[in-house]
mmCIF file of C-alpha atoms in Angstrom:
data_model
loop_
_atom_site.group_PDB
_atom_site.id
_atom_site.type_symbol
_atom_site.label_atom_id
_atom_site.label_comp_id
_atom_site.label_asym_id
_atom_site.label_seq_id
_atom_site.Cartn_x
_atom_site.Cartn_y
_atom_site.Cartn_z
ATOM 1 C CA MET E 1 16.814 0.639 -0.232
ATOM 2 C CA ILE E 2 13.642 -1.570 0.069
ATOM 3 C CA ARG E 3 13.713 -4.423 2.547
ATOM 4 C CA PRO E 4 11.213 -6.301 4.763
ATOM 5 C CA ALA E 5 10.128 -4.539 7.773
ATOM 6 C CA THR E 6 11.017 -5.777 11.195
ATOM 7 C CA PRO E 7 9.677 -4.985 14.868
ATOM 8 C CA GLY E 8 12.764 -2.718 15.229
ATOM 9 C CA ASP E 9 11.397 -0.433 12.491
ATOM 10 C CA LEU E 10 8.173 0.358 14.603
ATOM 11 C CA ALA E 11 9.337 3.708 15.861
ATOM 12 C CA GLY E 12 10.378 4.939 12.511
ATOM 13 C CA ILE E 13 7.061 3.759 11.007
ATOM 14 C CA MET E 14 5.071 5.477 13.600
ATOM 15 C CA ALA E 15 6.961 8.681 13.086
ATOM 16 C CA LEU E 16 6.062 8.512 9.449
ATOM 17 C CA GLU E 17 2.453 7.503 10.192
ATOM 18 C CA HIS E 18 1.739 10.545 12.378
ATOM 19 C CA ALA E 19 3.499 12.929 10.047
ATOM 20 C CA SER E 20 1.512 11.512 7.040
ATOM 21 C CA PHE E 21 -1.821 10.953 8.614
ATOM 22 C CA PRO E 22 -2.141 13.557 11.382
ATOM 23 C CA THR E 23 -5.997 13.011 12.047
ATOM 24 C CA ASP E 24 -6.252 9.378 11.402
ATOM 25 C CA ALA E 25 -2.991 7.658 12.146
ATOM 26 C CA TRP E 26 -3.014 3.842 12.908
ATOM 27 C CA SER E 27 -2.062 3.288 16.584
ATOM 28 C CA GLU E 28 1.246 1.802 17.589
ATOM 29 C CA ALA E 29 -0.603 -1.390 18.699
ATOM 30 C CA MET E 30 -2.378 -1.892 15.341
ATOM 31 C CA LEU E 31 0.881 -1.435 13.560
ATOM 32 C CA ARG E 32 2.771 -3.790 15.782
ATOM 33 C CA GLU E 33 0.025 -6.306 15.229
ATOM 34 C CA GLU E 34 0.352 -5.764 11.414
ATOM 35 C CA LEU E 35 4.209 -6.328 11.326
ATOM 36 C CA ALA E 36 3.627 -9.644 13.446
ATOM 37 C CA SER E 37 0.770 -10.997 11.446
ATOM 38 C CA ARG E 38 1.410 -14.071 9.384
ATOM 39 C CA HIS E 39 -1.064 -12.609 6.671
ATOM 40 C CA GLY E 40 0.788 -9.341 6.485
ATOM 41 C CA TRP E 41 3.923 -8.382 4.658
ATOM 42 C CA TYR E 42 5.368 -5.048 5.321
ATOM 43 C CA VAL E 43 8.401 -3.386 3.814
ATOM 44 C CA VAL E 44 10.447 -0.152 4.597
ATOM 45 C CA ASP E 45 12.342 2.208 2.324
ATOM 46 C CA GLU E 46 15.557 3.522 3.714
ATOM 47 C CA LEU E 47 17.534 6.348 2.386
ATOM 48 C CA GLY E 48 20.990 7.290 4.150
ATOM 49 C CA GLY E 49 20.009 4.893 7.104
ATOM 50 C CA ARG E 50 16.714 6.718 7.780
ATOM 51 C CA LEU E 51 13.240 5.126 6.971
ATOM 52 C CA VAL E 52 11.591 7.481 4.353
ATOM 53 C CA GLY E 53 8.614 5.130 3.506
ATOM 54 C CA TYR E 54 6.770 1.814 4.358
ATOM 55 C CA ALA E 55 3.976 -0.080 2.845
ATOM 56 C CA GLY E 56 1.861 -3.064 3.808
ATOM 57 C CA LEU E 57 -0.034 -5.940 2.128
ATOM 58 C CA ARG E 58 -2.529 -8.275 3.698
ATOM 59 C CA ALA E 59 -2.763 -11.399 1.839
ATOM 60 C CA VAL E 60 -4.188 -14.576 3.630
ATOM 61 C CA ARG E 61 -2.094 -17.549 2.557
ATOM 62 C CA GLY E 62 -4.077 -19.528 -0.116
ATOM 63 C CA SER E 63 -6.555 -16.657 -0.851
ATOM 64 C CA LYS E 64 -6.768 -15.216 -4.406
ATOM 65 C CA ASP E 65 -7.105 -11.797 -3.208
ATOM 66 C CA ALA E 66 -5.117 -9.186 -1.180
ATOM 67 C CA ASP E 67 -5.426 -5.716 0.175
ATOM 68 C CA VAL E 68 -2.665 -2.914 0.199
ATOM 69 C CA GLN E 69 -3.136 -1.704 3.734
ATOM 70 C CA THR E 70 -0.811 1.364 3.388
ATOM 71 C CA ILE E 71 1.848 3.043 1.566
ATOM 72 C CA THR E 72 3.540 6.100 3.131
ATOM 73 C CA ILE E 73 6.414 8.238 1.934
ATOM 74 C CA ALA E 74 8.154 10.915 3.911
ATOM 75 C CA GLU E 75 7.221 14.346 2.468
ATOM 76 C CA HIS E 76 10.821 15.352 1.680
ATOM 77 C CA ALA E 77 11.199 12.079 -0.247
ATOM 78 C CA ARG E 78 7.946 12.208 -2.465
ATOM 79 C CA GLY E 79 7.943 12.516 -6.319
ATOM 80 C CA ARG E 80 11.023 10.346 -6.750
ATOM 81 C CA GLY E 81 9.419 6.980 -7.565
ATOM 82 C CA ARG E 82 9.594 5.548 -3.975
ATOM 83 C CA GLY E 83 5.879 5.020 -3.650
ATOM 84 C CA ARG E 84 5.903 3.147 -7.080
ATOM 85 C CA ALA E 85 8.798 1.044 -5.878
ATOM 86 C CA LEU E 86 7.043 0.190 -2.507
ATOM 87 C CA LEU E 87 3.862 -0.658 -4.569
ATOM 88 C CA GLY E 88 5.759 -2.934 -6.790
ATOM 89 C CA ALA E 89 7.258 -4.770 -3.947
ATOM 90 C CA LEU E 90 3.819 -5.430 -2.678
ATOM 91 C CA LEU E 91 2.410 -6.467 -5.972
ATOM 92 C CA ASP E 92 5.412 -8.827 -6.396
ATOM 93 C CA GLU E 93 4.767 -10.481 -2.909
ATOM 94 C CA ALA E 94 1.074 -10.832 -3.873
ATOM 95 C CA ALA E 95 2.023 -12.750 -7.101
ATOM 96 C CA ARG E 96 4.346 -14.970 -5.105
ATOM 97 C CA ARG E 97 1.467 -15.747 -2.748
ATOM 98 C CA GLY E 98 -0.650 -16.746 -5.943
ATOM 99 C CA VAL E 99 -3.130 -13.601 -5.689
ATOM 100 C CA ARG E 100 -5.171 -12.842 -8.708
ATOM 101 C CA ASP E 101 -6.828 -9.462 -7.417
ATOM 102 C CA VAL E 102 -5.471 -6.729 -5.408
ATOM 103 C CA PHE E 103 -7.706 -4.247 -3.583
ATOM 104 C CA LEU E 104 -7.155 -0.899 -1.868
ATOM 105 C CA GLU E 105 -8.708 2.136 -0.473
ATOM 106 C CA VAL E 106 -7.323 5.711 -1.248
ATOM 107 C CA ARG E 107 -8.555 9.123 -0.184
ATOM 108 C CA ALA E 108 -10.651 10.625 -2.542
ATOM 109 C CA ASP E 109 -8.709 14.022 -1.902
ATOM 110 C CA ASN E 110 -5.469 12.292 -2.838
ATOM 111 C CA PRO E 111 -5.126 12.733 -6.597
ATOM 112 C CA VAL E 112 -1.420 11.975 -6.665
ATOM 113 C CA ALA E 113 -1.976 8.474 -5.142
ATOM 114 C CA GLN E 114 -4.994 7.795 -7.240
ATOM 115 C CA ALA E 115 -2.854 8.614 -10.430
ATOM 116 C CA LEU E 116 -0.131 6.233 -9.211
ATOM 117 C CA TYR E 117 -2.648 3.355 -8.718
ATOM 118 C CA THR E 118 -4.317 4.052 -11.965
ATOM 119 C CA SER E 119 -0.891 4.065 -13.830
ATOM 120 C CA GLU E 120 -0.362 0.641 -12.381
ATOM 121 C CA GLY E 121 -3.370 -0.721 -13.709
ATOM 122 C CA PHE E 122 -5.782 -0.354 -10.763
ATOM 123 C CA LEU E 123 -9.479 0.616 -11.634
ATOM 124 C CA GLU E 124 -11.934 2.335 -9.390
ATOM 125 C CA ILE E 125 -14.728 -0.120 -8.510
ATOM 126 C CA GLY E 126 -16.507 2.053 -5.919
ATOM 127 C CA ARG E 127 -16.682 4.574 -3.038
ATOM 128 C CA ARG E 128 -17.113 4.586 0.558
ATOM 129 C CA PRO E 129 -18.546 7.661 1.660
ATOM 130 C CA ARG E 130 -17.073 9.465 4.707
ATOM 131 C CA TYR E 131 -14.777 6.416 5.258
ATOM 132 C CA TYR E 132 -11.809 8.582 6.639
ATOM 133 C CA GLN E 133 -12.821 10.022 9.905
ATOM 134 C CA PRO E 134 -12.684 12.442 11.554
ATOM 135 C CA ASP E 135 -12.089 14.360 8.068
ATOM 136 C CA ASP E 136 -15.340 12.944 6.366
ATOM 137 C CA VAL E 137 -13.267 12.025 3.322
ATOM 138 C CA ASP E 138 -14.698 9.374 0.951
ATOM 139 C CA ALA E 139 -12.574 6.295 0.095
ATOM 140 C CA VAL E 140 -12.126 5.504 -3.507
ATOM 141 C CA VAL E 141 -12.050 1.584 -3.765
ATOM 142 C CA MET E 142 -9.784 0.295 -6.384
ATOM 143 C CA GLN E 143 -8.983 -3.153 -7.779
ATOM 144 C CA LEU E 144 -6.071 -4.658 -9.772
ATOM 145 C CA ASP E 145 -6.321 -7.789 -11.929
ATOM 146 C CA LEU E 146 -2.868 -9.070 -10.944
ATOM 147 C CA ALA E 147 -2.879 -12.060 -13.287
ATOM 148 C CA GLY E 148 -4.040 -9.952 -16.213
ATOM 149 C CA ARG E 149 -1.363 -7.311 -15.335
ATOM 150 C CA ALA E 150 1.303 -9.949 -15.285
ATOM 151 C CA ALA E 151 0.051 -11.186 -18.726
ATOM 152 C CA ARG E 152 0.220 -7.882 -20.214
ATOM 153 C CA ASP E 153 3.706 -7.100 -18.721
ATOM 154 C CA ALA E 154 5.000 -10.538 -20.165
ATOM 155 C CA ALA E 155 3.496 -9.739 -23.496
ATOM 156 C CA ALA E 156 5.103 -6.064 -23.470
ATOM 157 C CA ASP E 157 8.464 -7.616 -22.441
ATOM 158 C CA ALA E 158 8.242 -10.178 -25.413
ATOM 159 C CA GLY E 159 7.501 -7.140 -27.859
ATOM 160 C CA VAL E 160 3.916 -8.304 -28.462
ATOM 161 C CA CYS E 161 1.375 -5.799 -28.980
ATOM 162 C CA SER E 162 -2.104 -6.149 -27.411
#
């Protein structure tokens, strides 16, 4: 079940953060600030009462762009569409906020995540060399034209070929 994150979810989020990103996990203070920010929007995914994923969006009210901050799924829950569902929740919120373009960075050594983003319409627009430290891994910068995606989805739902 995907639901908005609350401050009470912080311990579970931190456990997932450290398990998924052992060398470059965000600090508890950083994530606490993200959860409290009026520009942020975080959701969690629960399975059997346990947090198995979380995701965050930064979208300043009134801005036409937003950033996917993070999407994390517990290792045992991967490969079941949970990341796609969390991404969908973030994109729905971005659309509610009137966002046109959504950006993200993904590790160059994470082809599974890159494939997910590409399948949802994100395009690679650049690279940030050695962005992820201390691992010296490049970041692939990706962008989604959210308004264009919505138009394509509406046309597909109406049975119109493009």
